[in-house]
PDB file of C-alpha atoms in Angstrom:
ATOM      1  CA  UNK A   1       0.000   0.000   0.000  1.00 48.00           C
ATOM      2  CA  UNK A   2       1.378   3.425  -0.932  1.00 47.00           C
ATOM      3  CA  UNK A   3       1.622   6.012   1.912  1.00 48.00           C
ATOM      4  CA  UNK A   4       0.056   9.329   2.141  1.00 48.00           C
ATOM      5  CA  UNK A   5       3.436  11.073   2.070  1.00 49.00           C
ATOM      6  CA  UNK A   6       4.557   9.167  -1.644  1.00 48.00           C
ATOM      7  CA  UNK A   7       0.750  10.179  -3.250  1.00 45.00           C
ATOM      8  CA  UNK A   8       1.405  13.451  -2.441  1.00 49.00           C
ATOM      9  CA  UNK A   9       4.838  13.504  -3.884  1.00 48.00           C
ATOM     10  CA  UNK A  10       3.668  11.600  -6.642  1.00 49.00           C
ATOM     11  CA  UNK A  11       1.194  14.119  -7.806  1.00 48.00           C
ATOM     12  CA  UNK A  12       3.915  16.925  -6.867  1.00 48.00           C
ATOM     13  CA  UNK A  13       6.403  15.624  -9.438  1.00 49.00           C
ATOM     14  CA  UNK A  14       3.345  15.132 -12.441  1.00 49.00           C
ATOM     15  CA  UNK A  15       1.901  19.031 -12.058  1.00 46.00           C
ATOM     16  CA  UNK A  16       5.519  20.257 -12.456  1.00 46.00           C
ATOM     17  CA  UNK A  17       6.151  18.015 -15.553  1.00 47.00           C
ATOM     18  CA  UNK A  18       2.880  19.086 -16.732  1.00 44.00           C
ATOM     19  CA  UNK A  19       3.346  22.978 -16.407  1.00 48.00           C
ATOM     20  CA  UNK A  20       6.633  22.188 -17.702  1.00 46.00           C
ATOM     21  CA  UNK A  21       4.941  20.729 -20.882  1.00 43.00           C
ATOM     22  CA  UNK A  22       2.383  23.792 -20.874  1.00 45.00           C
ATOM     23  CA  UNK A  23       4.436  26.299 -20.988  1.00 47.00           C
ATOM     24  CA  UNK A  24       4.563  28.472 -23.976  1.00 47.00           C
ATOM     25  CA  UNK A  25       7.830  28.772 -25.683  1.00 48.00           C
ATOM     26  CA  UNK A  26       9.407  31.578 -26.927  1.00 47.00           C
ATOM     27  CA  UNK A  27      10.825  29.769 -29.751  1.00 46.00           C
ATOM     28  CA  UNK A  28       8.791  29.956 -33.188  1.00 42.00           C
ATOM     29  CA  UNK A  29       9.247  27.427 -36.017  1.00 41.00           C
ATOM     30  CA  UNK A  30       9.355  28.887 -39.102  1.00 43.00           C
ATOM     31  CA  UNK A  31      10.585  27.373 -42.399  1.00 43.00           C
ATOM     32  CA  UNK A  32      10.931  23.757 -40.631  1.00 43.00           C
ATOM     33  CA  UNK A  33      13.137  25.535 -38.420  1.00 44.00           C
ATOM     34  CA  UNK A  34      13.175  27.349 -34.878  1.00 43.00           C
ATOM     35  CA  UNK A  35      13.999  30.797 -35.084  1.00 44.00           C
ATOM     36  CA  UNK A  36      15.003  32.020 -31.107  1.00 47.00           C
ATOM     37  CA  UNK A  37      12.761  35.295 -30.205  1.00 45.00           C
ATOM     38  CA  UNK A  38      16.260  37.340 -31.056  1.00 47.00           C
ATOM     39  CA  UNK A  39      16.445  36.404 -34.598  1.00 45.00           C
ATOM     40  CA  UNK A  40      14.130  37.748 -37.911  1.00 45.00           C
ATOM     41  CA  UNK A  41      11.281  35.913 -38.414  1.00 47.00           C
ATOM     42  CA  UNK A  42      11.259  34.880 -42.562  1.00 50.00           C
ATOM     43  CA  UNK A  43       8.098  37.537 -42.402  1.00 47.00           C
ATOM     44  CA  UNK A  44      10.858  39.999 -41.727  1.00 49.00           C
ATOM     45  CA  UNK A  45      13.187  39.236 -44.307  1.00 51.00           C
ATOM     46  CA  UNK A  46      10.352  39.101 -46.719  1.00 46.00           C
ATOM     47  CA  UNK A  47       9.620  42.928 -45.811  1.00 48.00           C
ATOM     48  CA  UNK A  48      13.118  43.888 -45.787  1.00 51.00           C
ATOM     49  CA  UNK A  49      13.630  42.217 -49.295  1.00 48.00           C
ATOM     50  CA  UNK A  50      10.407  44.066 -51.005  1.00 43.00           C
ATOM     51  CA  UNK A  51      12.157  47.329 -49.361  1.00 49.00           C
ATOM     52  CA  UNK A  52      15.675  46.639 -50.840  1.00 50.00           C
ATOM     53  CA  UNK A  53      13.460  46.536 -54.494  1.00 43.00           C
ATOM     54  CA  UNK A  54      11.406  49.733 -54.186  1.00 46.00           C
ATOM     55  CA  UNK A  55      14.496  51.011 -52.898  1.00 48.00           C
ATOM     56  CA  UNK A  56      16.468  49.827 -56.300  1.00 47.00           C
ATOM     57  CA  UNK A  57      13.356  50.751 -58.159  1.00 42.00           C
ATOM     58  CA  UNK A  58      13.229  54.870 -56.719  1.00 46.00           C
ATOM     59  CA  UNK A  59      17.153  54.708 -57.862  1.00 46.00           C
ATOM     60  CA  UNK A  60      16.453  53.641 -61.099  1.00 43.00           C
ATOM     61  CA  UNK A  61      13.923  56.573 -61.623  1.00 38.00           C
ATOM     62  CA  UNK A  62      16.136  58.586 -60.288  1.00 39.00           C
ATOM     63  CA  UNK A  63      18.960  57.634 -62.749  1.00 41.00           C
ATOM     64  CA  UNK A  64      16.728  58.017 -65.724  1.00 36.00           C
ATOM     65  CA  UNK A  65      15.713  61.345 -64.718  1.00 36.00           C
ATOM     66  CA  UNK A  66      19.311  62.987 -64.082  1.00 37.00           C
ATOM     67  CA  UNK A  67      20.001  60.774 -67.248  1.00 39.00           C
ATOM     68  CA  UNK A  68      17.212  62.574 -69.404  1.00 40.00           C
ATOM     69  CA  UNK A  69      16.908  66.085 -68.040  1.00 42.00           C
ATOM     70  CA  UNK A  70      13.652  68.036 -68.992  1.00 45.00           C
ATOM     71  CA  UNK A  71      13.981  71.317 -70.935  1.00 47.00           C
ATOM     72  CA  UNK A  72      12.314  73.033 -68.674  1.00 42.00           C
ATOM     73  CA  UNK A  73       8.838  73.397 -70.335  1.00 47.00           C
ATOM     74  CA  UNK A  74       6.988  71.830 -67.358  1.00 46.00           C
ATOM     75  CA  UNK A  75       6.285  68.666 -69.328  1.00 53.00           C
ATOM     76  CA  UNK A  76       6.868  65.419 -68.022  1.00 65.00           C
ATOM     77  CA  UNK A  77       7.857  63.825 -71.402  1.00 84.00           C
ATOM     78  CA  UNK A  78      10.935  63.435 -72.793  1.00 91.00           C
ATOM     79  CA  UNK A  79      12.380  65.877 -74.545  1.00 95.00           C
ATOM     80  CA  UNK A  80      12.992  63.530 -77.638  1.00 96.00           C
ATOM     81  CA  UNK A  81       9.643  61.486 -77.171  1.00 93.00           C
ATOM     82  CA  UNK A  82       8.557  60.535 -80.615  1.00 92.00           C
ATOM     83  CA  UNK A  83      11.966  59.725 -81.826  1.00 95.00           C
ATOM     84  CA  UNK A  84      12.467  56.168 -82.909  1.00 93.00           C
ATOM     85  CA  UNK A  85      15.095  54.712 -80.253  1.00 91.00           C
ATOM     86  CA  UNK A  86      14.810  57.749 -78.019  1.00 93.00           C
ATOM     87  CA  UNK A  87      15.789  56.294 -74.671  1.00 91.00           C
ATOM     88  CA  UNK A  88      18.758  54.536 -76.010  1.00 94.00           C
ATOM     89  CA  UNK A  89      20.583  57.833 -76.706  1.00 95.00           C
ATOM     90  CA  UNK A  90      23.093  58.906 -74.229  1.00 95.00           C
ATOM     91  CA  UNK A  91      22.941  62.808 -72.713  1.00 95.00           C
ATOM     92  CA  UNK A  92      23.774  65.071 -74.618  1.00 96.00           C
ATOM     93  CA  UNK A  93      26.864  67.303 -74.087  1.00 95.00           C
ATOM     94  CA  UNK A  94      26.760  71.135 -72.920  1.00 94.00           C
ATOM     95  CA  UNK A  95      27.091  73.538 -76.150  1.00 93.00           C
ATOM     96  CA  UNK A  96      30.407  74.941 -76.733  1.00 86.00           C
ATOM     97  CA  UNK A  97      30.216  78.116 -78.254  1.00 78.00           C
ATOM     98  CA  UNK A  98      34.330  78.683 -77.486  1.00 75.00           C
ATOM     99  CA  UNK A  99      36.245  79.694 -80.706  1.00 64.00           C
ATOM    100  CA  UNK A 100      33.038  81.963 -82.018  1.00 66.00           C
ATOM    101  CA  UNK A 101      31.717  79.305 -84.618  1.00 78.00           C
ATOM    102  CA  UNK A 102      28.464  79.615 -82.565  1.00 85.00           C
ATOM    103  CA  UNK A 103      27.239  83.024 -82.360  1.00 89.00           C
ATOM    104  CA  UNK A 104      25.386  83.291 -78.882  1.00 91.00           C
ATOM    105  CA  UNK A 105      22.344  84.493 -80.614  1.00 93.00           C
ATOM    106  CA  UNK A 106      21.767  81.737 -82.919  1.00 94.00           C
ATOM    107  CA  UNK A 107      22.039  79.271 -79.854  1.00 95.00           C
ATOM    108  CA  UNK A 108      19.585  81.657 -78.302  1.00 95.00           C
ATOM    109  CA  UNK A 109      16.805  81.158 -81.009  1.00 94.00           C
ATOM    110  CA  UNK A 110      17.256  78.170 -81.493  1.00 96.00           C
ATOM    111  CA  UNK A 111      16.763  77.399 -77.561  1.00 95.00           C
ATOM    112  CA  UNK A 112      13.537  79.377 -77.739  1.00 93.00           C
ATOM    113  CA  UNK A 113      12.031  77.213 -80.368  1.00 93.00           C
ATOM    114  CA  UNK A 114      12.721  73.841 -79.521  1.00 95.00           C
ATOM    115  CA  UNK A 115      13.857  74.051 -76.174  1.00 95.00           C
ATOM    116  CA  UNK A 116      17.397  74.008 -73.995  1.00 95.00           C
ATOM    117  CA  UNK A 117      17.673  69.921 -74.114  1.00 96.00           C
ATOM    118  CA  UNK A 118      16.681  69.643 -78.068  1.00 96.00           C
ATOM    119  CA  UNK A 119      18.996  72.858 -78.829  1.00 97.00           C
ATOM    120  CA  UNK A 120      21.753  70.700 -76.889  1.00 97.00           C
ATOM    121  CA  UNK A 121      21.501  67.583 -79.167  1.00 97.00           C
ATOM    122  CA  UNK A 122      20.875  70.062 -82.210  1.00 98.00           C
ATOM    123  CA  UNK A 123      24.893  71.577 -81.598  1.00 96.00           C
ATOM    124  CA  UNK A 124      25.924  67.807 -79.610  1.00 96.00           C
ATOM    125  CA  UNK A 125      29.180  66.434 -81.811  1.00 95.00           C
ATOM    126  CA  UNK A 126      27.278  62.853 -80.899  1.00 97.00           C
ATOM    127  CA  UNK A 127      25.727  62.476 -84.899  1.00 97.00           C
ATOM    128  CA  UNK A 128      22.703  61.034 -83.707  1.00 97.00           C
ATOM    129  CA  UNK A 129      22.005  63.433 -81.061  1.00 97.00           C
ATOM    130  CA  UNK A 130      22.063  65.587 -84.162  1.00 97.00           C
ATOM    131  CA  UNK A 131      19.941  63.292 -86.627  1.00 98.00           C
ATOM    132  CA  UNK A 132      17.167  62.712 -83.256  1.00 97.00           C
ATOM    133  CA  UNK A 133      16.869  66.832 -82.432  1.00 98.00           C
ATOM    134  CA  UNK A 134      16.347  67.055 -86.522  1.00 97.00           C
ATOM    135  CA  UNK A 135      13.533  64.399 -85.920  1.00 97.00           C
ATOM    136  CA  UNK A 136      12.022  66.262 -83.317  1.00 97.00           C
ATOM    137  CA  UNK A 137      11.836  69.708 -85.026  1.00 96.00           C
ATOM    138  CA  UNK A 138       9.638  68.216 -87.708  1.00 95.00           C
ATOM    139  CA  UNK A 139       7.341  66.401 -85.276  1.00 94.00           C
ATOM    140  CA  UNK A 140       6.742  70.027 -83.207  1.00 93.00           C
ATOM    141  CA  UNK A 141       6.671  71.928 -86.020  1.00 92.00           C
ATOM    142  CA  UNK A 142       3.115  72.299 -85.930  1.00 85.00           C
ATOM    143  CA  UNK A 143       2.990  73.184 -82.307  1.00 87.00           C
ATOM    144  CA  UNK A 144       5.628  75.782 -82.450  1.00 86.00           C
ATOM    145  CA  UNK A 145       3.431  77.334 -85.382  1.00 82.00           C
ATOM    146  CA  UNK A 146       1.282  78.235 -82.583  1.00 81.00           C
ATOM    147  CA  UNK A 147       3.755  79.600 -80.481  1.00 82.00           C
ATOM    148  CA  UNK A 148       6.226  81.814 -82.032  1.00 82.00           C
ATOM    149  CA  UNK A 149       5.342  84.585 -84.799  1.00 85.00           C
ATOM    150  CA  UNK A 150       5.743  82.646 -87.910  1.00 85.00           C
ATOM    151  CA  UNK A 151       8.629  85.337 -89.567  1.00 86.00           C
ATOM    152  CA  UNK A 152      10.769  84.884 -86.755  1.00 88.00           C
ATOM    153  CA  UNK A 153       9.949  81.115 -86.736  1.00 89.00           C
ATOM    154  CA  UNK A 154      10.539  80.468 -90.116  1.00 91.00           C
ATOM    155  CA  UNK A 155      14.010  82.521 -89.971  1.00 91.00           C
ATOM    156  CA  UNK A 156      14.843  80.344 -86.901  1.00 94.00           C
ATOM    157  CA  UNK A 157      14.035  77.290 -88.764  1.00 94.00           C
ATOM    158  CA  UNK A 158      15.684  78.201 -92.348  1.00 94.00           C
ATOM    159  CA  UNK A 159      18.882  78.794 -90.151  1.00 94.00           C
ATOM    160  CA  UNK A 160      18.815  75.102 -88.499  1.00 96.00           C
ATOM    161  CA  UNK A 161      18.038  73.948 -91.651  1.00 96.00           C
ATOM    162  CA  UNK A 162      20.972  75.595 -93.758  1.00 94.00           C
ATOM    163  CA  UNK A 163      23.182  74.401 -90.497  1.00 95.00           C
ATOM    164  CA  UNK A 164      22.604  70.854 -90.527  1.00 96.00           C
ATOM    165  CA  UNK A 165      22.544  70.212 -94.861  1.00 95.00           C
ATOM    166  CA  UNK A 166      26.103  71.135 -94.307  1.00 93.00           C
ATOM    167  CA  UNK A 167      26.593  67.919 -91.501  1.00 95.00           C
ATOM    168  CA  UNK A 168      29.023  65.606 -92.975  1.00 94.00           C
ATOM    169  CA  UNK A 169      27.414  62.748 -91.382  1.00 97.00           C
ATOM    170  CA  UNK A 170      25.091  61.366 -94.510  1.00 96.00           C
ATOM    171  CA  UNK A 171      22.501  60.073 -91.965  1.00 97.00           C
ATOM    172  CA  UNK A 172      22.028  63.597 -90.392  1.00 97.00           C
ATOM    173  CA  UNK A 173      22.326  65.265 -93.794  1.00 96.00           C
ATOM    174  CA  UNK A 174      19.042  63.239 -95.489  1.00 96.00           C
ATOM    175  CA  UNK A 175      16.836  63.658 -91.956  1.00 97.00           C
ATOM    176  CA  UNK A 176      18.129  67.797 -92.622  1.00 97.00           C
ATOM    177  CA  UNK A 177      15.992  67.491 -96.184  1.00 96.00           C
ATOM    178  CA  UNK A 178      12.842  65.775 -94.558  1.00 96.00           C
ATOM    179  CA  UNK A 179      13.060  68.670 -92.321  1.00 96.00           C
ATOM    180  CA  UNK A 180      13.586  71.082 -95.161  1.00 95.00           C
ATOM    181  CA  UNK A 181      10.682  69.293 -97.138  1.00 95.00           C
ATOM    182  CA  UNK A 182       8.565  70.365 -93.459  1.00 93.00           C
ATOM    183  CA  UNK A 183       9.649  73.709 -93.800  1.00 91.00           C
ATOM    184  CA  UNK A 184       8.815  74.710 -97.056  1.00 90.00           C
ATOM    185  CA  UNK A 185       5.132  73.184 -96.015  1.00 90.00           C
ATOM    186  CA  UNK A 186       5.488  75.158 -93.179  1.00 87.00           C
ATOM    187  CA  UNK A 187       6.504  78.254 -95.149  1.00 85.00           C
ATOM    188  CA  UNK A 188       4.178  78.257 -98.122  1.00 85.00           C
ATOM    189  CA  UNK A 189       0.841  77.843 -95.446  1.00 83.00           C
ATOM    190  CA  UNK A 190       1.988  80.720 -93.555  1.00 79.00           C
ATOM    191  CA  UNK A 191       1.875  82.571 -96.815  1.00 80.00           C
ATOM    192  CA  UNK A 192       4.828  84.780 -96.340  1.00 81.00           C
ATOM    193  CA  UNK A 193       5.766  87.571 -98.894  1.00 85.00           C
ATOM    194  CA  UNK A 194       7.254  85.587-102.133  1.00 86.00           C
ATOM    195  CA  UNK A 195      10.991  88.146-101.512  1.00 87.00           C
ATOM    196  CA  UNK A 196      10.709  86.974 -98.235  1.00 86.00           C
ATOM    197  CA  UNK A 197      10.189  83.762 -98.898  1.00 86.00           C
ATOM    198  CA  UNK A 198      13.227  83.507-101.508  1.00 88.00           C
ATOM    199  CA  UNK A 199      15.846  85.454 -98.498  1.00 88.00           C
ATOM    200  CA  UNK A 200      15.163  82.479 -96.082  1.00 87.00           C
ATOM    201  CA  UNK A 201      15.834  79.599 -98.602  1.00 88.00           C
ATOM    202  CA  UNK A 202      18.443  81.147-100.702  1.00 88.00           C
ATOM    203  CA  UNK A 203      20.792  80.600 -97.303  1.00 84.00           C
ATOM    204  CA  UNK A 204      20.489  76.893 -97.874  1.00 91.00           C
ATOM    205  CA  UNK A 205      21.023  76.294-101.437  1.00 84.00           C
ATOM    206  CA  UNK A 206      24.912  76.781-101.655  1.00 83.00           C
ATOM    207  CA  UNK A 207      24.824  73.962 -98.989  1.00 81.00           C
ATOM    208  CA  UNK A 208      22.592  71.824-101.117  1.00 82.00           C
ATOM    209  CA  UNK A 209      24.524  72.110-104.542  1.00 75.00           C
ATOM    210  CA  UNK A 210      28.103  71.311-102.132  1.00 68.00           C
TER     211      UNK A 210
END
Protein backbone atom coordinates (compact mmCIF):
# COMPACT_ATOMS: atom_id res chain seq x y z
CA UNK A 1 0.00 0.00 0.00
CA UNK A 2 1.38 3.42 -0.93
CA UNK A 3 1.62 6.01 1.91
CA UNK A 4 0.06 9.33 2.14
CA UNK A 5 3.44 11.07 2.07
CA UNK A 6 4.56 9.17 -1.64
CA UNK A 7 0.75 10.18 -3.25
CA UNK A 8 1.40 13.45 -2.44
CA UNK A 9 4.84 13.50 -3.88
CA UNK A 10 3.67 11.60 -6.64
CA UNK A 11 1.19 14.12 -7.81
CA UNK A 12 3.91 16.93 -6.87
CA UNK A 13 6.40 15.62 -9.44
CA UNK A 14 3.34 15.13 -12.44
CA UNK A 15 1.90 19.03 -12.06
CA UNK A 16 5.52 20.26 -12.46
CA UNK A 17 6.15 18.01 -15.55
CA UNK A 18 2.88 19.09 -16.73
CA UNK A 19 3.35 22.98 -16.41
CA UNK A 20 6.63 22.19 -17.70
CA UNK A 21 4.94 20.73 -20.88
CA UNK A 22 2.38 23.79 -20.87
CA UNK A 23 4.44 26.30 -20.99
CA UNK A 24 4.56 28.47 -23.98
CA UNK A 25 7.83 28.77 -25.68
CA UNK A 26 9.41 31.58 -26.93
CA UNK A 27 10.83 29.77 -29.75
CA UNK A 28 8.79 29.96 -33.19
CA UNK A 29 9.25 27.43 -36.02
CA UNK A 30 9.35 28.89 -39.10
CA UNK A 31 10.59 27.37 -42.40
CA UNK A 32 10.93 23.76 -40.63
CA UNK A 33 13.14 25.53 -38.42
CA UNK A 34 13.18 27.35 -34.88
CA UNK A 35 14.00 30.80 -35.08
CA UNK A 36 15.00 32.02 -31.11
CA UNK A 37 12.76 35.29 -30.20
CA UNK A 38 16.26 37.34 -31.06
CA UNK A 39 16.45 36.40 -34.60
CA UNK A 40 14.13 37.75 -37.91
CA UNK A 41 11.28 35.91 -38.41
CA UNK A 42 11.26 34.88 -42.56
CA UNK A 43 8.10 37.54 -42.40
CA UNK A 44 10.86 40.00 -41.73
CA UNK A 45 13.19 39.24 -44.31
CA UNK A 46 10.35 39.10 -46.72
CA UNK A 47 9.62 42.93 -45.81
CA UNK A 48 13.12 43.89 -45.79
CA UNK A 49 13.63 42.22 -49.29
CA UNK A 50 10.41 44.07 -51.00
CA UNK A 51 12.16 47.33 -49.36
CA UNK A 52 15.68 46.64 -50.84
CA UNK A 53 13.46 46.54 -54.49
CA UNK A 54 11.41 49.73 -54.19
CA UNK A 55 14.50 51.01 -52.90
CA UNK A 56 16.47 49.83 -56.30
CA UNK A 57 13.36 50.75 -58.16
CA UNK A 58 13.23 54.87 -56.72
CA UNK A 59 17.15 54.71 -57.86
CA UNK A 60 16.45 53.64 -61.10
CA UNK A 61 13.92 56.57 -61.62
CA UNK A 62 16.14 58.59 -60.29
CA UNK A 63 18.96 57.63 -62.75
CA UNK A 64 16.73 58.02 -65.72
CA UNK A 65 15.71 61.35 -64.72
CA UNK A 66 19.31 62.99 -64.08
CA UNK A 67 20.00 60.77 -67.25
CA UNK A 68 17.21 62.57 -69.40
CA UNK A 69 16.91 66.08 -68.04
CA UNK A 70 13.65 68.04 -68.99
CA UNK A 71 13.98 71.32 -70.93
CA UNK A 72 12.31 73.03 -68.67
CA UNK A 73 8.84 73.40 -70.33
CA UNK A 74 6.99 71.83 -67.36
CA UNK A 75 6.28 68.67 -69.33
CA UNK A 76 6.87 65.42 -68.02
CA UNK A 77 7.86 63.82 -71.40
CA UNK A 78 10.94 63.43 -72.79
CA UNK A 79 12.38 65.88 -74.54
CA UNK A 80 12.99 63.53 -77.64
CA UNK A 81 9.64 61.49 -77.17
CA UNK A 82 8.56 60.54 -80.62
CA UNK A 83 11.97 59.73 -81.83
CA UNK A 84 12.47 56.17 -82.91
CA UNK A 85 15.10 54.71 -80.25
CA UNK A 86 14.81 57.75 -78.02
CA UNK A 87 15.79 56.29 -74.67
CA UNK A 88 18.76 54.54 -76.01
CA UNK A 89 20.58 57.83 -76.71
CA UNK A 90 23.09 58.91 -74.23
CA UNK A 91 22.94 62.81 -72.71
CA UNK A 92 23.77 65.07 -74.62
CA UNK A 93 26.86 67.30 -74.09
CA UNK A 94 26.76 71.13 -72.92
CA UNK A 95 27.09 73.54 -76.15
CA UNK A 96 30.41 74.94 -76.73
CA UNK A 97 30.22 78.12 -78.25
CA UNK A 98 34.33 78.68 -77.49
CA UNK A 99 36.24 79.69 -80.71
CA UNK A 100 33.04 81.96 -82.02
CA UNK A 101 31.72 79.31 -84.62
CA UNK A 102 28.46 79.62 -82.57
CA UNK A 103 27.24 83.02 -82.36
CA UNK A 104 25.39 83.29 -78.88
CA UNK A 105 22.34 84.49 -80.61
CA UNK A 106 21.77 81.74 -82.92
CA UNK A 107 22.04 79.27 -79.85
CA UNK A 108 19.58 81.66 -78.30
CA UNK A 109 16.80 81.16 -81.01
CA UNK A 110 17.26 78.17 -81.49
CA UNK A 111 16.76 77.40 -77.56
CA UNK A 112 13.54 79.38 -77.74
CA UNK A 113 12.03 77.21 -80.37
CA UNK A 114 12.72 73.84 -79.52
CA UNK A 115 13.86 74.05 -76.17
CA UNK A 116 17.40 74.01 -73.99
CA UNK A 117 17.67 69.92 -74.11
CA UNK A 118 16.68 69.64 -78.07
CA UNK A 119 19.00 72.86 -78.83
CA UNK A 120 21.75 70.70 -76.89
CA UNK A 121 21.50 67.58 -79.17
CA UNK A 122 20.87 70.06 -82.21
CA UNK A 123 24.89 71.58 -81.60
CA UNK A 124 25.92 67.81 -79.61
CA UNK A 125 29.18 66.43 -81.81
CA UNK A 126 27.28 62.85 -80.90
CA UNK A 127 25.73 62.48 -84.90
CA UNK A 128 22.70 61.03 -83.71
CA UNK A 129 22.00 63.43 -81.06
CA UNK A 130 22.06 65.59 -84.16
CA UNK A 131 19.94 63.29 -86.63
CA UNK A 132 17.17 62.71 -83.26
CA UNK A 133 16.87 66.83 -82.43
CA UNK A 134 16.35 67.06 -86.52
CA UNK A 135 13.53 64.40 -85.92
CA UNK A 136 12.02 66.26 -83.32
CA UNK A 137 11.84 69.71 -85.03
CA UNK A 138 9.64 68.22 -87.71
CA UNK A 139 7.34 66.40 -85.28
CA UNK A 140 6.74 70.03 -83.21
CA UNK A 141 6.67 71.93 -86.02
CA UNK A 142 3.11 72.30 -85.93
CA UNK A 143 2.99 73.18 -82.31
CA UNK A 144 5.63 75.78 -82.45
CA UNK A 145 3.43 77.33 -85.38
CA UNK A 146 1.28 78.23 -82.58
CA UNK A 147 3.75 79.60 -80.48
CA UNK A 148 6.23 81.81 -82.03
CA UNK A 149 5.34 84.59 -84.80
CA UNK A 150 5.74 82.65 -87.91
CA UNK A 151 8.63 85.34 -89.57
CA UNK A 152 10.77 84.88 -86.76
CA UNK A 153 9.95 81.12 -86.74
CA UNK A 154 10.54 80.47 -90.12
CA UNK A 155 14.01 82.52 -89.97
CA UNK A 156 14.84 80.34 -86.90
CA UNK A 157 14.03 77.29 -88.76
CA UNK A 158 15.68 78.20 -92.35
CA UNK A 159 18.88 78.79 -90.15
CA UNK A 160 18.82 75.10 -88.50
CA UNK A 161 18.04 73.95 -91.65
CA UNK A 162 20.97 75.60 -93.76
CA UNK A 163 23.18 74.40 -90.50
CA UNK A 164 22.60 70.85 -90.53
CA UNK A 165 22.54 70.21 -94.86
CA UNK A 166 26.10 71.13 -94.31
CA UNK A 167 26.59 67.92 -91.50
CA UNK A 168 29.02 65.61 -92.98
CA UNK A 169 27.41 62.75 -91.38
CA UNK A 170 25.09 61.37 -94.51
CA UNK A 171 22.50 60.07 -91.96
CA UNK A 172 22.03 63.60 -90.39
CA UNK A 173 22.33 65.26 -93.79
CA UNK A 174 19.04 63.24 -95.49
CA UNK A 175 16.84 63.66 -91.96
CA UNK A 176 18.13 67.80 -92.62
CA UNK A 177 15.99 67.49 -96.18
CA UNK A 178 12.84 65.77 -94.56
CA UNK A 179 13.06 68.67 -92.32
CA UNK A 180 13.59 71.08 -95.16
CA UNK A 181 10.68 69.29 -97.14
CA UNK A 182 8.57 70.36 -93.46
CA UNK A 183 9.65 73.71 -93.80
CA UNK A 184 8.81 74.71 -97.06
CA UNK A 185 5.13 73.18 -96.01
CA UNK A 186 5.49 75.16 -93.18
CA UNK A 187 6.50 78.25 -95.15
CA UNK A 188 4.18 78.26 -98.12
CA UNK A 189 0.84 77.84 -95.45
CA UNK A 190 1.99 80.72 -93.56
CA UNK A 191 1.88 82.57 -96.81
CA UNK A 192 4.83 84.78 -96.34
CA UNK A 193 5.77 87.57 -98.89
CA UNK A 194 7.25 85.59 -102.13
CA UNK A 195 10.99 88.15 -101.51
CA UNK A 196 10.71 86.97 -98.23
CA UNK A 197 10.19 83.76 -98.90
CA UNK A 198 13.23 83.51 -101.51
CA UNK A 199 15.85 85.45 -98.50
CA UNK A 200 15.16 82.48 -96.08
CA UNK A 201 15.83 79.60 -98.60
CA UNK A 202 18.44 81.15 -100.70
CA UNK A 203 20.79 80.60 -97.30
CA UNK A 204 20.49 76.89 -97.87
CA UNK A 205 21.02 76.29 -101.44
CA UNK A 206 24.91 76.78 -101.65
CA UNK A 207 24.82 73.96 -98.99
CA UNK A 208 22.59 71.82 -101.12
CA UNK A 209 24.52 72.11 -104.54
CA UNK A 210 28.10 71.31 -102.13
Amino acid sequence: MTSPNQCDTSMASETTELNEYEQPSNDIILGGETKGSGVKSNSEDTTDSFSGIESELDDDKSDITEKHELDGDGDNDHPLEGVPGFYDLPSPEEINDEGGDLPPEFIVNVESIIGRYRAKCFFSKNWLLREAALNKTSLLLNEIRNEIEMERYARVLCSMIERAVDDRVVQVYLTSLILLDDAITEIEMADLPNKKTFSLLSKITPNLVN
